[in-house]
Short mmCIF file of C-alpha atoms and ligand atoms in Angstrom, two decimals:
data_model
loop_
_atom_site.label_atom_id
_atom_site.label_comp_id
_atom_site.label_asym_id
_atom_site.label_seq_id
_atom_site.Cartn_x
_atom_site.Cartn_y
_atom_site.Cartn_z
CA MET U 1 44.14 -11.04 61.72
CA LYS U 2 42.28 -9.49 58.82
CA THR U 3 39.52 -10.79 56.68
CA ASP U 4 37.87 -9.44 53.54
CA THR U 5 35.18 -7.80 55.56
CA ALA U 6 37.32 -6.58 58.44
CA PRO U 7 37.15 -2.81 58.66
CA GLY U 8 40.49 -2.03 60.23
CA SER U 9 42.56 -3.70 62.87
CA GLY U 10 41.88 -7.14 64.25
CA ALA U 11 40.83 -5.77 67.63
CA VAL U 12 38.39 -3.33 66.11
CA PHE U 13 37.05 -6.03 63.85
CA PHE U 14 36.46 -8.37 66.76
CA LYS U 15 34.70 -5.66 68.71
CA GLU U 16 32.48 -4.57 65.85
CA LYS U 17 31.73 -8.10 64.82
CA TYR U 18 30.99 -9.06 68.38
CA LEU U 19 28.66 -6.14 68.87
CA GLU U 20 26.98 -7.03 65.63
CA LEU U 21 26.59 -10.70 66.54
CA SER U 22 26.02 -10.43 70.27
CA GLY U 23 22.46 -9.26 69.95
CA LEU U 24 21.53 -12.20 67.75
CA THR U 25 19.71 -15.26 68.93
CA ALA U 26 21.09 -18.69 68.00
CA ALA U 27 18.39 -19.06 65.35
CA GLU U 28 19.22 -15.66 63.82
CA LEU U 29 22.93 -16.38 63.79
CA GLY U 30 22.20 -19.76 62.22
CA ARG U 31 20.20 -18.05 59.48
CA ARG U 32 23.01 -15.59 58.78
CA ILE U 33 25.57 -18.38 58.65
CA ALA U 34 23.32 -20.35 56.30
CA ALA U 35 22.94 -17.29 54.08
CA GLY U 36 26.73 -16.91 53.95
CA ASP U 37 26.70 -13.47 55.66
CA VAL U 38 28.69 -14.73 58.62
CA LYS U 39 31.38 -17.39 58.59
CA VAL U 40 31.47 -19.97 61.37
CA ARG U 41 34.99 -18.82 62.25
CA GLU U 42 33.80 -15.22 62.57
CA ALA U 43 31.04 -16.28 64.94
CA LEU U 44 33.64 -18.15 67.01
CA ASP U 45 36.02 -15.17 66.97
CA ALA U 46 33.27 -12.97 68.28
CA VAL U 47 32.19 -15.31 71.06
CA PHE U 48 35.76 -16.06 72.14
CA ALA U 49 36.50 -12.33 72.20
CA ARG U 50 33.58 -12.00 74.56
CA ILE U 51 34.79 -14.95 76.66
CA ASP U 52 38.27 -13.43 76.87
CA ALA U 53 36.77 -10.15 78.03
CA VAL U 54 34.45 -11.38 80.79
CA GLU U 55 35.20 -14.99 81.76
CA ASP U 56 37.57 -13.91 84.55
CA GLN U 57 34.70 -12.00 86.08
CA TYR U 58 32.00 -14.68 85.83
CA HIS U 59 33.80 -18.04 85.60
CA CYS U 60 31.08 -19.81 83.59
CA TYR U 61 33.36 -22.54 82.24
CA ILE U 62 35.44 -25.32 83.75
CA THR U 63 37.10 -26.10 80.42
CA ILE U 64 37.36 -23.97 77.29
CA ASP U 65 38.90 -25.49 74.18
CA LYS U 66 39.49 -22.89 71.47
CA GLU U 67 41.63 -25.12 69.30
CA LYS U 68 39.06 -27.88 69.11
CA ALA U 69 36.30 -25.39 68.42
CA PHE U 70 38.18 -23.75 65.54
CA ALA U 71 39.20 -27.13 64.16
CA GLU U 72 35.56 -28.30 64.20
CA ALA U 73 34.50 -25.03 62.59
CA VAL U 74 36.55 -25.76 59.47
CA GLY U 75 34.72 -28.99 58.69
CA ILE U 76 31.36 -27.47 59.52
CA GLN U 77 31.96 -24.47 57.26
CA GLU U 78 32.92 -26.80 54.40
CA ARG U 79 29.77 -28.84 54.83
CA ILE U 80 27.65 -25.68 54.99
CA ASP U 81 29.31 -24.37 51.83
CA THR U 82 28.67 -27.57 49.89
CA GLY U 83 25.09 -27.72 51.13
CA ALA U 84 25.70 -30.98 52.99
CA LEU U 85 24.89 -29.36 56.31
CA ARG U 86 21.73 -27.36 56.79
CA GLY U 87 19.58 -26.59 59.75
CA PRO U 88 19.09 -23.87 62.32
CA LEU U 89 22.10 -24.64 64.50
CA ALA U 90 24.75 -25.20 61.81
CA GLY U 91 27.80 -23.20 62.87
CA VAL U 92 26.28 -21.89 66.10
CA PRO U 93 28.67 -21.80 69.12
CA VAL U 94 27.23 -23.63 72.14
CA ALA U 95 28.28 -24.54 75.67
CA VAL U 96 27.75 -27.90 77.38
CA LYS U 97 27.31 -28.64 81.08
CA ASP U 98 30.24 -30.59 82.46
CA ASN U 99 28.19 -33.64 83.43
CA LEU U 100 27.57 -34.52 79.78
CA CYS U 101 30.27 -36.78 78.41
CA THR U 102 32.28 -35.44 75.50
CA ALA U 103 34.74 -37.78 73.80
CA GLY U 104 38.26 -36.37 73.97
CA ARG U 105 37.14 -33.46 76.15
CA LYS U 106 37.46 -33.49 79.92
CA THR U 107 34.21 -34.16 81.80
CA THR U 108 34.58 -33.44 85.52
CA CYS U 109 31.04 -33.06 86.90
CA ALA U 110 32.70 -30.21 88.85
CA SER U 111 34.17 -32.87 91.14
CA LYS U 112 37.73 -33.51 92.22
CA ILE U 113 37.04 -37.22 91.82
CA LEU U 114 36.76 -36.76 88.03
CA HIS U 115 39.43 -34.07 87.71
CA ASN U 116 41.23 -35.90 84.90
CA PHE U 117 38.40 -37.88 83.32
CA VAL U 118 38.34 -37.78 79.53
CA PRO U 119 35.49 -39.95 78.23
CA PHE U 120 35.86 -41.96 75.05
CA TYR U 121 32.23 -41.47 74.10
CA THR U 122 29.86 -38.55 73.73
CA ALA U 123 26.43 -38.10 75.31
CA THR U 124 23.64 -38.60 72.77
CA ALA U 125 22.26 -35.08 73.33
CA VAL U 126 25.67 -33.57 72.60
CA GLU U 127 26.21 -35.87 69.63
CA ARG U 128 22.92 -34.67 68.15
CA LEU U 129 23.88 -31.03 68.63
CA GLN U 130 27.19 -31.70 66.91
CA ALA U 131 25.49 -33.57 64.09
CA ALA U 132 23.34 -30.46 63.61
CA GLY U 133 26.56 -28.45 63.17
CA ALA U 134 26.75 -26.71 66.54
CA VAL U 135 30.31 -25.90 67.67
CA ILE U 136 31.22 -26.72 71.27
CA LEU U 137 33.04 -23.89 73.03
CA GLY U 138 33.65 -25.67 76.30
CA LYS U 139 32.20 -27.31 79.37
CA THR U 140 30.33 -25.23 81.91
CA ASN U 141 30.60 -25.01 85.66
CA MET U 142 27.96 -26.65 87.84
CA ASP U 143 27.29 -27.91 91.33
CA GLU U 144 29.32 -31.06 92.00
CA PHE U 145 27.45 -33.96 90.37
CA ALA U 146 24.52 -31.54 89.86
CA MET U 147 23.78 -31.53 93.59
CA GLY U 148 22.98 -28.02 94.65
CA SER U 149 21.11 -24.88 93.69
CA THR U 150 23.85 -22.26 93.44
CA THR U 151 26.88 -23.71 91.55
CA GLU U 152 28.84 -23.12 94.76
CA THR U 153 29.46 -26.82 95.45
CA SER U 154 31.74 -26.99 92.39
CA ALA U 155 35.30 -28.09 93.14
CA TYR U 156 36.49 -25.56 90.55
CA GLY U 157 35.32 -22.27 92.04
CA VAL U 158 32.06 -20.37 91.98
CA THR U 159 30.28 -18.88 88.98
CA LYS U 160 28.99 -15.35 89.48
CA ASN U 161 25.65 -14.05 88.32
CA PRO U 162 26.28 -11.71 85.36
CA TRP U 163 23.46 -9.42 86.56
CA ASP U 164 25.19 -8.91 89.91
CA VAL U 165 28.52 -10.55 90.63
CA SER U 166 27.83 -10.61 94.37
CA CYS U 167 25.01 -13.10 93.68
CA VAL U 168 24.93 -16.77 92.67
CA PRO U 169 23.76 -17.73 89.16
CA GLY U 170 21.57 -20.50 90.58
CA GLY U 171 22.29 -24.15 89.99
CA SER U 172 23.14 -26.72 89.33
CA SER U 173 23.45 -25.64 85.64
CA GLY U 174 24.67 -22.20 86.79
CA GLY U 175 27.61 -22.06 84.39
CA SER U 176 25.38 -22.75 81.37
CA ALA U 177 22.78 -20.15 82.43
CA ALA U 178 25.38 -17.49 83.22
CA ALA U 179 27.21 -18.17 79.94
CA VAL U 180 24.01 -17.56 77.96
CA ALA U 181 23.19 -14.44 79.99
CA ALA U 182 26.70 -13.04 79.60
CA GLY U 183 26.95 -13.73 75.86
CA GLU U 184 29.71 -16.30 76.43
CA CYS U 185 27.80 -18.70 74.19
CA LEU U 186 24.66 -18.49 72.07
CA CYS U 187 22.89 -21.29 73.90
CA ALA U 188 23.76 -24.19 76.16
CA LEU U 189 22.82 -27.62 77.44
CA GLY U 190 22.00 -28.27 81.06
CA SER U 191 20.46 -31.08 83.09
CA ASP U 192 17.45 -30.91 85.39
CA THR U 193 16.80 -33.41 88.17
CA GLY U 194 14.93 -31.10 90.51
CA GLY U 195 15.09 -27.73 88.77
CA SER U 196 18.69 -27.40 87.67
CA ILE U 197 17.81 -25.97 84.26
CA ARG U 198 14.78 -23.87 85.23
CA GLN U 199 16.13 -22.35 88.43
CA PRO U 200 19.44 -20.95 87.09
CA ALA U 201 17.55 -19.81 83.97
CA ALA U 202 15.28 -17.80 86.28
CA HIS U 203 18.18 -16.32 88.24
CA CYS U 204 20.08 -15.37 85.07
CA GLY U 205 17.13 -14.04 83.03
CA VAL U 206 17.25 -16.71 80.31
CA VAL U 207 14.94 -19.48 79.09
CA GLY U 208 15.25 -23.10 80.22
CA ILE U 209 13.19 -26.20 79.43
CA LYS U 210 12.95 -29.51 81.23
CA PRO U 211 11.18 -31.81 78.78
CA THR U 212 8.88 -34.74 79.54
CA TYR U 213 10.98 -37.51 81.15
CA GLY U 214 12.36 -39.75 78.42
CA THR U 215 12.25 -37.14 75.64
CA VAL U 216 16.01 -36.54 75.59
CA SER U 217 18.37 -39.49 75.95
CA ARG U 218 20.28 -39.72 79.22
CA TYR U 219 23.04 -41.74 77.58
CA GLY U 220 26.32 -40.06 78.50
CA LEU U 221 24.75 -37.83 81.14
CA VAL U 222 26.53 -38.70 84.38
CA ALA U 223 23.65 -39.94 86.52
CA TYR U 224 22.50 -38.12 89.62
CA ALA U 225 18.94 -39.42 90.18
CA SER U 226 18.18 -41.50 87.11
CA SER U 227 14.39 -41.56 87.51
CA MET U 228 14.28 -37.76 87.27
CA ASP U 229 17.37 -36.61 85.30
CA GLN U 230 16.62 -34.92 81.98
CA VAL U 231 18.86 -32.98 79.61
CA GLY U 232 17.49 -29.74 78.20
CA PRO U 233 18.31 -26.35 76.66
CA LEU U 234 19.20 -22.99 78.16
CA ALA U 235 18.80 -20.17 75.66
CA GLY U 236 18.12 -16.50 75.11
CA ASP U 237 14.51 -16.95 74.05
CA VAL U 238 11.74 -19.51 73.67
CA THR U 239 12.42 -20.04 69.95
CA ASP U 240 16.05 -20.96 70.56
CA ALA U 241 15.11 -23.27 73.42
CA ALA U 242 12.51 -25.06 71.25
CA THR U 243 14.98 -25.29 68.38
CA ILE U 244 17.59 -26.98 70.54
CA LEU U 245 15.06 -29.32 72.11
CA GLU U 246 13.93 -30.42 68.68
CA VAL U 247 17.53 -31.21 67.72
CA ILE U 248 18.58 -33.09 70.87
CA SER U 249 15.40 -35.11 71.50
CA GLY U 250 14.41 -38.45 70.01
CA TYR U 251 14.55 -42.15 70.70
CA ASP U 252 17.90 -43.63 71.63
CA GLU U 253 18.36 -47.35 72.01
CA LYS U 254 21.24 -46.69 74.42
CA ASP U 255 18.83 -45.32 77.04
CA SER U 256 16.20 -47.79 78.22
CA THR U 257 13.96 -44.94 79.43
CA SER U 258 14.08 -43.13 76.09
CA LEU U 259 10.68 -42.58 74.46
CA ARG U 260 9.64 -43.12 70.86
CA ARG U 261 7.92 -39.78 70.36
CA GLN U 262 6.61 -38.85 66.95
CA ASP U 263 5.53 -35.40 68.13
CA ARG U 264 8.88 -33.65 68.28
CA GLN U 265 8.19 -30.73 65.95
CA PHE U 266 8.57 -28.36 68.88
CA THR U 267 9.26 -25.27 66.79
CA ALA U 268 5.95 -25.82 64.97
CA ALA U 269 4.22 -25.12 68.29
CA LEU U 270 5.58 -21.56 68.44
CA ARG U 271 2.36 -19.72 67.70
CA GLU U 272 1.11 -16.54 69.22
CA ASP U 273 -2.25 -17.66 70.47
CA VAL U 274 -3.51 -18.57 73.92
CA LYS U 275 -7.20 -18.05 73.29
CA GLY U 276 -9.15 -20.54 75.34
CA ILE U 277 -6.08 -22.12 76.91
CA ARG U 278 -6.96 -23.03 80.47
CA ILE U 279 -4.31 -21.91 82.94
CA GLY U 280 -4.38 -23.08 86.56
CA ILE U 281 -2.49 -21.34 89.35
CA PRO U 282 -1.78 -23.57 92.36
CA LYS U 283 -2.82 -21.45 95.36
CA ALA U 284 -0.17 -23.00 97.59
CA TYR U 285 2.56 -21.63 95.30
CA PHE U 286 1.76 -18.14 96.52
CA GLY U 287 1.86 -18.96 100.21
CA GLU U 288 4.39 -18.19 102.89
CA GLY U 289 8.02 -17.81 101.88
CA LEU U 290 7.44 -16.29 98.45
CA ASP U 291 9.11 -12.93 97.94
CA PRO U 292 6.37 -10.33 97.26
CA GLU U 293 8.25 -8.91 94.26
CA VAL U 294 8.50 -12.36 92.69
CA ALA U 295 4.80 -12.95 93.42
CA ALA U 296 3.86 -9.62 91.81
CA ALA U 297 5.87 -10.27 88.61
CA VAL U 298 4.41 -13.77 88.22
CA ARG U 299 0.85 -12.56 88.86
CA LYS U 300 1.33 -9.83 86.28
CA ALA U 301 2.35 -12.48 83.73
CA ALA U 302 -0.84 -14.41 84.52
CA GLU U 303 -2.88 -11.26 83.98
CA ASP U 304 -1.12 -10.64 80.66
CA LEU U 305 -2.05 -14.14 79.51
CA ARG U 306 -5.62 -13.64 80.68
CA ALA U 307 -5.82 -10.40 78.69
CA ALA U 308 -4.59 -12.34 75.64
CA GLY U 309 -7.54 -14.73 75.89
CA ALA U 310 -6.42 -17.48 78.27
CA VAL U 311 -8.79 -18.64 80.98
CA VAL U 312 -6.91 -18.20 84.25
CA GLU U 313 -8.02 -19.47 87.65
CA GLU U 314 -6.62 -20.54 90.97
CA PHE U 315 -7.01 -24.05 92.32
CA ASP U 316 -5.73 -26.36 95.04
CA LEU U 317 -2.89 -28.59 93.89
CA LYS U 318 -2.71 -31.35 96.46
CA TYR U 319 0.41 -32.60 98.24
CA THR U 320 2.65 -29.66 97.32
CA GLU U 321 3.98 -29.62 100.88
CA TYR U 322 5.32 -33.18 100.54
CA ALA U 323 7.25 -32.62 97.34
CA ILE U 324 10.55 -31.54 98.95
CA PRO U 325 10.87 -34.44 101.45
CA ALA U 326 9.84 -36.95 98.76
CA TYR U 327 12.27 -35.48 96.23
CA TYR U 328 15.29 -35.39 98.52
CA THR U 329 14.59 -38.92 99.80
CA ILE U 330 14.35 -40.36 96.29
CA ALA U 331 17.11 -38.23 94.76
CA ASP U 332 19.59 -39.04 97.53
CA ALA U 333 18.75 -42.77 97.44
CA GLU U 334 19.41 -42.87 93.69
CA ALA U 335 22.48 -40.65 94.00
CA GLY U 336 24.00 -42.90 96.63
CA SER U 337 23.66 -45.90 94.32
CA ASN U 338 24.78 -44.06 91.19
CA LEU U 339 27.90 -42.68 92.83
CA GLU U 340 29.11 -46.09 94.00
CA ARG U 341 31.03 -46.39 90.73
CA PHE U 342 33.48 -43.67 91.76
CA ASP U 343 35.86 -45.77 93.78
CA GLY U 344 39.31 -44.86 92.47
CA ILE U 345 39.66 -48.05 90.45
CA LYS U 346 38.41 -47.44 86.92
CA TYR U 347 38.79 -43.72 86.41
CA GLY U 348 39.25 -40.38 88.06
CA TYR U 349 41.00 -39.52 91.28
CA ARG U 350 42.78 -42.15 93.38
CA ALA U 351 44.10 -41.41 96.85
CA PRO U 352 47.91 -41.42 96.68
CA GLU U 353 48.39 -43.53 99.80
CA TYR U 354 46.41 -46.50 101.06
CA THR U 355 46.96 -49.76 102.86
CA ASP U 356 44.49 -52.14 101.19
CA LEU U 357 41.53 -52.13 98.80
CA HIS U 358 39.01 -51.00 101.39
CA ASP U 359 41.32 -48.22 102.49
CA LEU U 360 41.75 -47.17 98.83
CA TYR U 361 37.98 -46.83 98.41
CA LYS U 362 37.61 -44.98 101.66
CA LYS U 363 40.40 -42.49 101.13
CA THR U 364 39.60 -41.90 97.46
CA ARG U 365 35.96 -41.14 98.19
CA SER U 366 36.71 -39.10 101.32
CA GLU U 367 39.19 -36.95 99.44
CA GLY U 368 37.48 -36.91 96.06
CA PHE U 369 33.91 -35.94 96.96
CA GLY U 370 32.88 -32.58 98.40
CA THR U 371 30.74 -31.99 101.48
CA GLU U 372 27.34 -31.74 99.78
CA VAL U 373 27.87 -34.92 97.77
CA LYS U 374 28.95 -36.81 100.89
CA ARG U 375 25.93 -35.55 102.79
CA ARG U 376 23.66 -36.93 100.08
CA ILE U 377 25.45 -40.28 99.84
CA MET U 378 25.00 -40.70 103.59
CA LEU U 379 21.33 -39.69 103.47
CA GLY U 380 20.80 -42.01 100.52
CA ALA U 381 22.39 -44.95 102.33
CA PHE U 382 20.26 -44.19 105.40
CA VAL U 383 16.89 -44.09 103.62
CA LEU U 384 17.71 -47.32 101.77
CA SER U 385 18.99 -49.20 104.82
CA SER U 386 16.96 -52.22 105.89
CA GLY U 387 15.68 -50.58 109.07
CA TYR U 388 14.47 -47.41 107.38
CA TYR U 389 13.61 -48.43 103.81
CA ASP U 390 9.87 -48.69 104.50
CA ALA U 391 9.72 -45.60 106.68
CA TYR U 392 11.49 -43.33 104.22
CA TYR U 393 12.21 -44.62 100.72
CA ARG U 394 9.04 -46.65 100.21
CA LYS U 395 6.94 -43.89 101.72
CA ALA U 396 8.56 -41.32 99.41
CA LEU U 397 7.67 -43.49 96.41
CA LYS U 398 4.05 -43.55 97.59
CA VAL U 399 4.04 -39.78 97.97
CA ARG U 400 5.50 -39.48 94.49
CA ALA U 401 2.60 -41.53 93.10
CA GLN U 402 0.12 -39.28 94.91
CA ILE U 403 1.80 -36.16 93.54
CA LYS U 404 1.53 -37.59 90.02
CA LYS U 405 -2.18 -38.28 90.66
CA ALA U 406 -2.71 -34.71 91.87
CA PHE U 407 -1.18 -33.45 88.59
CA ASP U 408 -3.40 -35.83 86.59
CA GLU U 409 -6.44 -34.31 88.29
CA ALA U 410 -5.15 -30.79 87.63
CA PHE U 411 -4.55 -31.50 83.94
CA ALA U 412 -8.08 -32.83 83.57
CA LYS U 413 -9.12 -29.22 84.18
CA TYR U 414 -6.17 -27.16 82.92
CA ASP U 415 -3.80 -27.14 79.97
CA VAL U 416 -0.98 -25.32 81.71
CA LEU U 417 -0.07 -24.62 85.33
CA LEU U 418 1.53 -21.26 86.09
CA GLY U 419 3.67 -20.20 89.04
CA PRO U 420 7.06 -18.96 90.17
CA VAL U 421 10.33 -20.86 89.59
CA THR U 422 11.98 -19.83 92.83
CA PRO U 423 10.82 -18.24 96.10
CA SER U 424 13.25 -15.33 95.67
CA THR U 425 15.61 -13.82 93.14
CA ALA U 426 19.29 -14.89 93.14
CA PRO U 427 20.73 -15.12 96.67
CA LYS U 428 24.06 -13.61 97.62
CA LEU U 429 27.17 -15.76 97.23
CA GLY U 430 27.87 -17.80 100.36
CA GLU U 431 24.39 -17.48 101.87
CA SER U 432 23.07 -20.91 100.86
CA LEU U 433 26.11 -22.91 101.91
CA LYS U 434 25.51 -21.82 105.50
CA ASP U 435 22.01 -23.28 105.52
CA PRO U 436 21.62 -26.37 103.28
CA LEU U 437 18.09 -27.03 104.52
CA LYS U 438 16.97 -23.59 103.38
CA MET U 439 18.61 -24.30 100.03
CA TYR U 440 16.68 -27.59 99.73
CA LEU U 441 13.41 -25.82 100.56
CA SER U 442 13.98 -23.26 97.80
CA ASP U 443 13.42 -26.08 95.27
CA ILE U 444 9.74 -26.25 96.23
CA TYR U 445 8.36 -25.04 92.87
CA THR U 446 10.64 -27.02 90.58
CA VAL U 447 10.85 -30.55 92.03
CA PRO U 448 7.17 -31.50 91.49
CA ALA U 449 7.62 -31.58 87.69
CA ASN U 450 10.57 -33.98 88.08
CA LEU U 451 8.73 -36.26 90.50
CA ALA U 452 5.85 -36.46 88.00
CA GLY U 453 8.01 -36.52 84.83
CA LEU U 454 6.29 -33.45 83.37
CA PRO U 455 7.60 -30.82 80.95
CA ALA U 456 8.17 -27.33 82.37
CA ILE U 457 9.70 -24.10 81.16
CA SER U 458 11.24 -21.14 82.94
CA LEU U 459 11.32 -17.74 81.26
CA PRO U 460 11.95 -14.21 82.48
CA CYS U 461 8.91 -12.17 83.56
CA GLY U 462 10.41 -9.15 85.28
CA LYS U 463 13.03 -7.86 87.67
CA ASP U 464 13.12 -7.08 91.36
CA ARG U 465 14.07 -3.73 92.85
CA ASN U 466 17.76 -4.60 92.58
CA GLY U 467 17.47 -5.36 88.89
CA LEU U 468 17.71 -9.15 89.33
CA PRO U 469 15.60 -11.25 86.94
CA VAL U 470 12.42 -13.02 88.06
CA GLY U 471 11.38 -16.29 86.41
CA LEU U 472 7.94 -17.50 85.37
CA GLN U 473 7.33 -21.25 85.35
CA LEU U 474 4.81 -22.99 83.14
CA THR U 475 4.16 -26.73 83.49
CA ALA U 476 2.15 -28.93 81.14
CA ASP U 477 0.94 -32.50 81.17
CA GLY U 478 3.34 -35.19 79.93
CA PHE U 479 3.99 -34.97 76.16
CA ARG U 480 2.34 -31.56 75.95
CA GLU U 481 5.43 -29.48 75.16
CA ASP U 482 3.36 -28.10 72.28
CA ILE U 483 0.91 -26.28 74.51
CA LEU U 484 3.69 -25.36 76.94
CA LEU U 485 5.79 -23.75 74.19
CA ARG U 486 2.83 -22.02 72.61
CA THR U 487 1.89 -20.42 75.94
CA ALA U 488 5.50 -19.45 76.69
CA TYR U 489 6.00 -18.04 73.20
CA THR U 490 2.82 -15.99 73.40
CA TYR U 491 3.80 -14.63 76.79
CA GLU U 492 7.27 -13.74 75.52
CA LYS U 493 5.70 -11.74 72.69
CA ILE U 494 3.40 -9.90 75.10
CA ARG U 495 6.29 -9.19 77.46
CA GLY U 496 8.48 -7.87 74.70
CA GLY U 497 12.28 -7.85 74.69
CA PHE U 498 13.75 -8.65 78.07
CA GLU U 499 16.18 -5.82 78.50
CA SER U 500 19.80 -6.81 78.00
CA GLN U 501 19.44 -10.58 78.10
CA LYS U 502 22.99 -10.67 76.86
CA ILE U 503 24.74 -8.32 79.15
CA LEU U 504 27.36 -6.34 77.33
N1 LIG B 1 18.73 -28.31 93.65
C1 LIG B 1 18.28 -29.63 93.42
C2 LIG B 1 19.21 -30.62 94.08
O1 LIG B 1 20.16 -30.21 94.63
C3 LIG B 1 18.16 -29.91 91.96
C4 LIG B 1 19.43 -30.26 91.30
C5 LIG B 1 19.26 -30.71 89.88
O2 LIG B 1 18.21 -30.52 89.26
N2 LIG B 1 20.29 -31.34 89.35
O3 LIG B 1 19.00 -31.79 94.05
#
């Protein structure tokens, strides 16, 4: 295929165009498309050329739909040309986690039980991205029903970390994070119930935001733990992440927990200035179990922010040690209830042979769900059972309230809390499946923000001795994405380009 600007053969054109476009952020590509320098189809050609070249190696996607993407691109280009469509994401190729419903596109949640599920409606967050002119490349791999921290519980194979293919990309939004890191999309959507955006972002050297609970509609997001689930962006830098968040957020009458926020000008917060910002470092976050190289990179980031004028000090954040048991009690209780709908009747997998209705349910669910999901359904049923409800579920809710109170006290003194995202860099493939408890414990730094509904961001702050990325986590009080983004943006400027965020 040749175009007016193609210098030579199709293959050479793709390569040159890809190399030219691959270094761009979503916002930069959007600007070039708006200026008419790059056509939407050319951007798609370049990204699909990249996908064709490396997807076999990394397996970021469960479903890729080239035809749909190119078909959508035609209409988008027309609307850009006539001036009907403007905005930073018009024409930008994006990826979507496979637990966000997409009308006419398969949505599997990485589960066998939804292997053939094609929704007839689209999640609000995705709809808003599409309305802004973003082109969907495909649906990304994830842990089954977003339960896991490595993307290894997917029924459709593992995603590899593009920095080292013997390592996991993190999870559960591992496919989205790896796709951004590998240049298989410009940016992506993920979901975060206990760290599933921030943790894979850290392991893959990209940026991920979990917004204040209620900021992005959960309509069309297949529920895991509804009181904590939030949709958010994974992107190459803080500007892209803020840009996407601005587009996908906003009140939605279809989600009863959706907030009417007037303060959604997230990109306006991107200022390079942390003078006087009070940063608190929870002492307990640097205790036992934290890899010394991760600790050193995160401490260096704190020093950089101090040098830029922030006031940085350590303090005691109470109840940190109870966050994991409270999170897994509440998350599993909600998951058990949410997953009751998958029974083989209305949609998805149905066991081929059964004797009666009860047997149909039993066989469908036994065959359709994977081990981790079943473990959580059983734990959820246990903590909600009449004999144990008070001892476990009710107690976890009380702990959750105390954790929220501890954050309230912290934010009376500090604007932003700073710490690691994960205790170590990306583990080797296979390691975590052997020891689920260890995997649960590795969520220690991310689950508190979900329990308390707070906004938090993960961004790269260094690499370990093996060249694997280390993530820095910043957390702000509810509704304070502005100060969160400003601090993250300033740090990103101090840090400078994170070498080869898009691995070629
Ligand atoms: N790893 C955590 C869990 O398995 C978080 C998952 C998520 O945020 N979806 O529950």
